[in-house]
Amino acid sequence: MQGKKQYQEKLFTNFQLSDRVPSDNIYRKLKEVLDLQFLYTATAKYYGKDGQKSIDPIVFFKLLLVGYLENQPSDRRIVHMASMRLDILYFIGYNIDEELPWHSTLSRTRQLYDEDVFNLLFKQVLKQCIDKGMLTGKRQAIDSVYVKANAAMDSVKDILDDAEVFTSQLKEDEPKDDANKPEGTKPQKRSNTNRASTTDPDSRMSVKPGKITKLNYLSQLSVDTSSYIITSIGAFHADKKDCQYLDAVLEKIDNNLKEHGLVVEEVIADANYSSSSALESLISRGITGYIPNTGTYKPEREGFTYERENDRYLCPQGNALKFAGYREHHGTQKNYMSKRSDCKNCPIRTKCLGKSDYKNLVDSVKKPLFDEMHKRMNEAYGKQMMIIRKSTVEPIIGNLIEYLGMRKVNTIGIKLANKCMIMAGIAYNLKKLIKYGGKCFWDALLSLLSPRFVFSL
Ligand code: SF4
């Protein structure tokens, strides 16, 4: 007989939330794994002894986590979603008939707590991963991604330093007859030095290859290659290069790992992190870097051989180009020059010199650093490191952007953007923590293979 369900709303129901959340539910597992009691002490300084009770700090952080785990980090949507989901209510410790915090409370509390509290939570989750034996800390893969700021390009205006500039700017803005403009006057190029967003002045104009210019933040993150756990994540200004942030990222990793006795030995990154200061930073920290040199690096000059012991080049005709002094151009450079008398009757003079009377070669003083890196990257182990980089940090960035709410920050200012990125990193690590079952593929593979075989790959 065909059944037909009749719905009649009950005034009282016999109902237990925990019975309705299955044992394999992510929020049930997280509730069992997460111990956030330390948050009461960490946030006590933000509250007085009297007055209206604030949101429970644990509930606040759990709700933020829900936003990233559900890829819906908007405060309004988080609260709406929580009110509709039994598993989320169970996770945050609310009954179905209890009133949830107002969405603006999340926004205000996010602003109230310093970044330190968010970092503390990140470290706590990282500690749980370390205690479970997931991390070795030895090898870190570093990469970055632009994260869209909460501001439109329409909000970008000229930066006006003082009233005088403002007045002259007003005059400049008055309609002008283009015909009266002095010849050769070009419109000022739009850049982060002369323009800023009025909505979010911390965001920066930047562009991905093939895409239009947007206001972004730059998220820098590092991943432990032994179990794909994020060891550091944070927001940076998007108008600088990756290599300018490498030292700051290494410092963050060190801060997060050293208290657990983990020491970074190797760092893998792409060519955007290659610069003399970045390589020096790695050396000063005793870390072996695997960072390909940029396209402008030339390991050899065609036909010219460098003699390290004599610090000179030998030309195709066997004549010496001696060191002739230093010069400043994009950093300190070394100058090598041939003798005019050697070149005077050379049979390949025109091809080698063009219209000049002598040959001049210029090298960065830091070239030995790049030479060493070039050698390392061309060894079998260096090539292996590049494969590992691609299979660890790149998919994790994709995961954060596509599934963990990091496509865009919905806050204003770099401090809040940093908090958002830390929360996305925590959400990712928690997912790994509750799924963890053993060694990662690469470490299992590398430990199985003999070093000899690995190098012959
Ligand atoms: S032109 Fe001068 S530098 Fe060039 S190959 Fe001849 S001798 Fe050497």
XYZ file of C-alpha atoms and ligand atoms in Angstrom:
465
model
C 0.000 0.000 0.000
C 1.297 3.393 -0.894
C 2.240 5.469 2.101
C 1.432 9.121 2.442
C 3.254 11.195 5.051
C 1.144 13.638 6.954
C 3.024 16.387 8.699
C 1.760 17.735 11.932
C 4.087 19.985 13.852
C 4.637 18.886 17.449
C 4.754 21.404 20.237
C 7.165 19.289 22.280
C 9.597 16.766 20.865
C 11.856 14.194 22.448
C 15.063 15.019 20.638
C 18.799 14.730 21.255
C 21.141 16.573 18.877
C 24.049 14.157 19.337
C 21.847 11.253 18.148
C 21.262 13.029 14.857
C 24.921 13.618 13.951
C 26.541 10.494 12.456
C 29.907 9.281 13.773
C 31.684 9.963 10.453
C 30.436 13.565 10.236
C 33.316 16.059 9.925
C 31.953 18.343 12.654
C 31.460 15.435 15.058
C 35.063 14.360 14.437
C 36.310 17.925 14.860
C 34.393 18.288 18.119
C 36.191 15.204 19.419
C 39.628 16.308 18.204
C 39.632 20.035 18.986
C 40.572 21.242 22.441
C 40.102 25.013 22.468
C 39.951 25.647 26.214
C 43.139 27.768 25.986
C 41.116 30.405 24.123
C 39.434 31.509 27.360
C 42.809 32.500 28.814
C 44.111 33.928 25.526
C 41.110 36.225 25.091
C 40.459 37.153 28.739
C 42.341 40.458 28.363
C 39.782 41.746 25.842
C 36.909 41.702 28.347
C 36.010 43.543 31.529
C 34.512 41.937 34.626
C 31.069 43.533 34.358
C 28.556 44.173 31.634
C 26.837 42.092 29.013
C 28.317 38.683 28.227
C 30.251 38.451 24.977
C 30.115 35.633 22.480
C 31.968 32.575 23.787
C 35.463 32.716 22.169
C 35.299 29.004 21.357
C 31.923 29.472 19.636
C 33.352 32.445 17.715
C 36.334 30.517 16.363
C 34.242 27.439 15.623
C 31.788 29.545 13.611
C 34.665 31.078 11.636
C 35.992 27.580 10.960
C 32.564 26.529 9.703
C 32.682 29.417 7.220
C 35.965 28.198 5.720
C 35.087 24.496 5.836
C 31.823 25.246 4.008
C 33.554 27.653 1.577
C 31.162 30.407 2.703
C 33.197 32.776 4.878
C 30.579 35.553 4.898
C 29.530 36.188 8.535
C 25.862 36.483 7.597
C 25.918 33.193 5.681
C 27.786 31.394 8.465
C 25.092 32.204 11.010
C 22.309 31.402 8.541
C 23.936 28.060 7.678
C 24.516 27.190 11.333
C 20.845 27.787 12.120
C 19.859 25.245 9.449
C 22.398 22.501 10.179
C 22.193 20.036 13.058
C 25.861 18.989 12.736
C 27.075 22.604 12.956
C 24.840 23.266 15.968
C 26.274 20.176 17.627
C 29.829 21.353 16.779
C 29.370 24.811 18.284
C 27.405 23.467 21.270
C 24.011 25.077 20.611
C 20.614 23.432 20.897
C 18.129 23.785 18.060
C 15.963 26.187 20.027
C 18.851 28.398 21.169
C 19.365 31.756 19.548
C 22.636 32.007 17.630
C 25.007 35.004 17.874
C 24.184 37.916 15.581
C 26.374 37.983 12.448
C 27.785 41.420 13.258
C 29.116 39.966 16.530
C 31.455 37.786 14.436
C 32.704 40.827 12.548
C 33.280 42.868 15.724
C 34.981 40.012 17.556
C 37.278 39.401 14.566
C 38.390 43.007 14.832
C 38.673 42.855 18.616
C 41.101 39.933 18.852
C 44.695 40.557 17.832
C 46.431 38.477 15.185
C 48.314 36.752 18.030
C 45.144 34.917 19.111
C 44.615 33.623 15.583
C 48.278 32.604 15.400
C 47.910 30.833 18.723
C 45.045 28.760 17.339
C 47.072 27.996 14.202
C 49.972 26.837 16.363
C 47.665 24.744 18.554
C 46.323 22.838 15.533
C 49.858 22.513 14.157
C 50.965 21.102 17.523
C 48.227 18.481 17.328
C 49.508 17.492 13.864
C 53.080 17.326 15.204
C 52.001 15.274 18.240
C 50.363 12.809 15.869
C 53.684 12.408 14.052
C 52.494 13.992 10.835
C 55.333 16.504 10.415
C 59.067 16.159 10.131
C 59.590 19.862 9.433
C 62.727 19.088 7.414
C 61.487 20.052 3.975
C 59.193 22.994 3.271
C 57.628 23.930 -0.066
C 56.806 27.638 -0.356
C 54.481 29.373 -2.795
C 52.128 32.341 -3.016
C 48.780 33.280 -4.479
C 46.872 36.509 -5.040
C 43.728 36.727 -2.941
C 41.146 39.245 -4.072
C 40.677 42.171 -1.705
C 37.245 43.400 -0.650
C 37.475 46.493 -2.876
C 36.705 47.295 -6.491
C 39.053 48.977 -8.957
C 36.591 51.907 -9.045
C 37.752 52.783 -5.539
C 41.315 53.449 -6.739
C 42.158 57.149 -6.556
C 45.285 59.301 -6.668
C 47.256 59.489 -3.440
C 47.199 63.083 -2.198
C 49.956 63.816 0.295
C 48.990 67.295 1.504
C 46.681 70.224 0.904
C 49.067 71.837 -1.570
C 49.104 68.747 -3.703
C 45.333 68.483 -3.275
C 44.838 72.045 -4.567
C 47.087 71.523 -7.539
C 45.290 68.252 -8.177
C 41.940 70.060 -8.224
C 43.312 72.527 -10.732
C 44.607 69.692 -12.833
C 41.202 68.035 -12.705
C 39.520 71.101 -14.233
C 38.429 70.491 -17.833
C 41.229 71.372 -20.215
C 41.481 71.853 -23.863
C 43.648 68.974 -25.058
C 44.972 71.155 -27.839
C 46.669 73.453 -25.259
C 48.567 70.572 -23.655
C 52.316 70.784 -24.157
C 53.527 68.374 -26.767
C 54.832 65.039 -25.500
C 52.832 65.195 -22.239
C 51.902 61.653 -21.326
C 49.191 60.667 -18.817
C 50.707 59.497 -15.541
C 51.077 55.725 -15.455
C 48.760 54.005 -12.978
C 50.787 52.315 -10.252
C 50.698 51.491 -6.551
C 53.040 54.398 -5.808
C 50.617 57.084 -7.022
C 47.221 55.359 -6.612
C 45.469 53.559 -3.768
C 42.047 52.184 -3.008
C 39.912 54.438 -0.836
C 37.906 51.382 0.312
C 40.894 49.296 1.342
C 44.165 51.259 1.258
C 46.148 48.146 2.259
C 45.176 46.287 -0.911
C 47.399 46.645 -3.963
C 46.837 46.602 -7.692
C 48.341 43.472 -9.193
C 47.726 41.296 -12.181
C 47.991 37.603 -12.968
C 49.333 36.738 -16.451
C 46.481 36.980 -18.937
C 44.055 38.504 -16.415
C 42.862 42.038 -15.717
C 44.324 44.204 -12.940
C 42.615 43.746 -9.562
C 43.067 44.827 -5.985
C 44.660 41.932 -4.176
C 46.551 40.677 -1.181
C 49.370 38.201 -1.541
C 49.078 35.047 0.509
C 52.407 33.389 1.257
C 52.287 29.857 2.565
C 54.627 27.011 3.339
C 53.772 23.335 3.339
C 55.570 20.465 5.022
C 56.172 17.921 2.271
C 55.999 14.953 4.649
C 52.250 15.222 5.167
C 51.077 18.305 3.222
C 50.386 20.272 6.387
C 50.496 24.080 6.146
C 53.257 25.285 8.470
C 52.784 29.014 7.919
C 50.335 31.255 6.124
C 49.798 34.990 6.061
C 48.774 38.076 4.114
C 51.330 40.367 2.474
C 51.092 43.413 0.225
C 50.584 42.346 -3.380
C 52.932 44.907 -4.974
C 56.161 43.168 -4.014
C 57.909 40.133 -5.421
C 57.916 36.726 -3.789
C 61.688 36.874 -3.299
C 61.264 39.982 -1.124
C 59.092 38.003 1.295
C 61.129 34.802 1.518
C 62.985 35.861 4.657
C 59.708 36.804 6.412
C 58.168 33.446 5.443
C 61.236 31.559 6.738
C 60.947 33.506 10.000
C 57.287 32.523 10.343
C 58.054 28.849 9.698
C 60.865 28.975 12.246
C 58.558 30.556 14.857
C 55.920 27.885 14.321
C 58.236 24.865 14.317
C 61.191 25.580 16.579
C 59.229 25.280 19.847
C 58.510 21.678 18.870
C 62.162 20.967 18.140
C 61.607 20.764 14.375
C 64.339 22.239 12.181
C 63.947 23.167 8.525
C 66.751 21.722 6.394
C 65.467 22.166 2.845
C 63.250 24.742 1.152
C 61.679 24.305 -2.282
C 60.237 27.261 -4.199
C 59.761 28.473 -7.760
C 61.931 30.967 -9.674
C 59.926 33.942 -8.359
C 61.740 33.453 -5.039
C 65.170 33.682 -6.657
C 67.234 36.739 -5.688
C 70.624 37.255 -4.113
C 69.111 38.427 -0.814
C 66.734 35.425 -0.738
C 69.620 33.007 -1.337
C 71.710 34.753 1.330
C 68.800 34.467 3.768
C 68.679 30.693 3.193
C 72.453 30.394 3.703
C 72.407 32.466 6.901
C 69.731 30.138 8.303
C 71.661 27.002 7.315
C 68.902 25.900 4.910
C 69.562 24.229 1.555
C 67.411 25.930 -1.061
C 66.016 24.405 -4.224
C 64.995 27.515 -6.154
C 65.554 27.683 -9.930
C 67.365 30.796 -11.145
C 65.355 33.296 -13.173
C 65.464 33.351 -16.956
C 67.974 36.231 -16.995
C 70.646 34.052 -15.348
C 73.299 32.772 -17.762
C 75.457 29.945 -16.429
C 77.967 30.438 -19.232
C 78.875 33.111 -21.731
C 79.166 31.624 -25.147
C 82.831 31.030 -25.983
C 84.066 32.663 -22.733
C 85.340 30.537 -19.851
C 85.498 31.793 -16.296
C 88.600 30.948 -14.241
C 87.593 31.117 -10.596
C 91.166 30.845 -9.240
C 92.343 33.861 -11.287
C 88.994 35.678 -11.244
C 89.081 36.302 -14.984
C 87.455 35.185 -18.238
C 89.268 33.596 -21.180
C 87.936 34.577 -24.606
C 87.570 32.201 -27.599
C 91.035 33.296 -28.757
C 92.577 32.434 -25.380
C 93.096 36.041 -24.258
C 92.257 37.116 -20.718
C 89.496 39.510 -19.644
C 90.759 40.710 -16.276
C 88.711 42.046 -13.402
C 88.547 45.819 -13.902
C 86.522 47.001 -10.908
C 83.013 47.232 -9.493
C 80.013 49.214 -10.712
C 76.541 49.841 -9.334
C 73.649 48.853 -11.573
C 70.759 46.797 -10.107
C 73.161 45.882 -7.271
C 76.935 45.646 -7.267
C 78.449 44.204 -10.417
C 81.943 43.065 -11.407
C 83.481 44.338 -14.603
C 85.828 42.226 -16.786
C 87.666 43.826 -19.744
C 89.906 42.597 -22.537
C 93.039 44.471 -23.698
C 92.558 46.627 -26.781
C 95.897 45.353 -28.091
C 94.632 41.726 -27.897
C 91.488 42.527 -29.846
C 93.098 44.792 -32.441
C 94.006 42.069 -34.917
C 91.607 39.361 -33.810
C 90.020 37.425 -36.757
C 86.563 37.393 -35.099
C 86.744 40.981 -33.882
C 83.604 42.248 -35.661
C 81.462 39.333 -34.488
C 82.787 39.532 -30.935
C 82.972 43.300 -30.373
C 80.703 44.969 -32.872
C 81.805 48.617 -32.973
C 83.721 48.542 -29.684
C 87.511 48.340 -29.316
C 87.511 45.871 -26.458
C 85.291 43.234 -24.837
C 83.480 44.059 -21.612
C 81.665 41.426 -19.477
C 79.627 42.243 -16.382
C 78.609 39.823 -13.595
C 76.677 40.289 -10.381
C 78.956 39.965 -7.352
C 76.466 37.373 -6.122
C 76.890 35.212 -9.222
C 78.582 32.371 -7.264
C 75.322 31.953 -5.304
C 73.347 31.522 -8.518
C 76.051 29.235 -10.013
C 75.812 26.975 -6.993
C 72.006 26.918 -7.215
C 72.190 26.179 -10.959
C 74.440 23.193 -10.248
C 72.175 21.923 -7.456
C 69.029 22.243 -9.547
C 70.555 20.253 -12.399
C 71.339 17.287 -10.180
C 68.834 14.426 -9.997
C 67.840 15.347 -6.429
C 67.155 18.979 -7.437
C 64.893 17.829 -10.268
C 63.097 15.542 -7.825
C 62.501 18.519 -5.536
C 60.722 20.401 -8.309
C 58.354 17.466 -8.834
C 57.650 17.393 -5.098
C 56.970 21.156 -5.079
C 54.415 20.847 -7.849
C 52.619 17.970 -6.165
C 52.467 19.521 -2.687
C 52.084 23.266 -2.409
C 50.344 23.939 -5.737
C 47.375 21.574 -5.169
C 47.013 22.935 -1.626
C 46.736 26.483 -2.942
C 44.079 25.271 -5.394
C 42.243 23.615 -2.515
C 42.294 26.782 -0.402
C 41.025 28.921 -3.255
C 38.353 26.560 -4.575
C 37.041 24.866 -1.444
C 38.160 26.728 1.668
C 36.950 30.274 1.130
C 40.262 31.893 0.189
C 39.277 33.187 -3.242
C 38.536 36.543 -1.678
C 38.832 38.198 1.719
C 35.574 39.713 2.931
C 37.262 42.110 5.353
C 39.111 45.434 5.065
C 42.797 45.913 5.900
C 45.842 43.670 5.877
C 45.511 42.669 9.542
C 42.035 41.265 9.026
C 43.105 39.703 5.708
C 45.880 37.965 7.637
C 43.369 36.616 10.160
C 41.173 35.308 7.317
C 44.108 33.492 5.699
C 45.202 31.982 9.005
C 41.664 30.647 9.550
C 41.619 29.124 6.044
C 44.986 27.471 6.846
C 43.619 26.115 10.146
C 40.538 24.715 8.382
C 42.790 22.961 5.855
C 45.075 21.502 8.556
C 42.113 20.280 10.588
C 40.773 18.399 7.579
C 44.172 16.733 7.169
C 44.373 16.006 10.894
C 41.109 14.096 11.096
C 41.892 12.162 7.904
C 45.496 11.338 8.747
C 46.346 7.665 8.484
C 50.071 7.342 7.775
C 53.072 8.602 5.815
C 52.617 10.738 2.719
C 53.298 9.334 -0.704
C 56.577 11.162 -1.331
C 58.117 10.369 2.034
C 57.027 6.750 1.828
C 58.532 6.564 -1.662
C 61.790 8.298 -0.702
C 62.218 6.125 2.398
C 61.625 2.978 0.375
C 64.082 3.824 -2.381
C 67.789 3.688 -1.765
C 69.561 7.094 -2.123
C 71.478 5.701 -5.087
C 68.297 4.884 -6.927
C 66.722 8.259 -6.091
C 69.706 10.093 -7.531
C 69.620 8.033 -10.679
C 65.984 8.980 -11.354
S 87.789 40.348 -30.048
Fe 89.107 40.368 -28.268
S 87.822 39.403 -26.705
Fe 86.899 38.916 -28.636
S 87.728 36.953 -29.179
Fe 89.039 38.484 -30.142
S 90.640 38.871 -28.678
Fe 89.072 37.790 -27.594
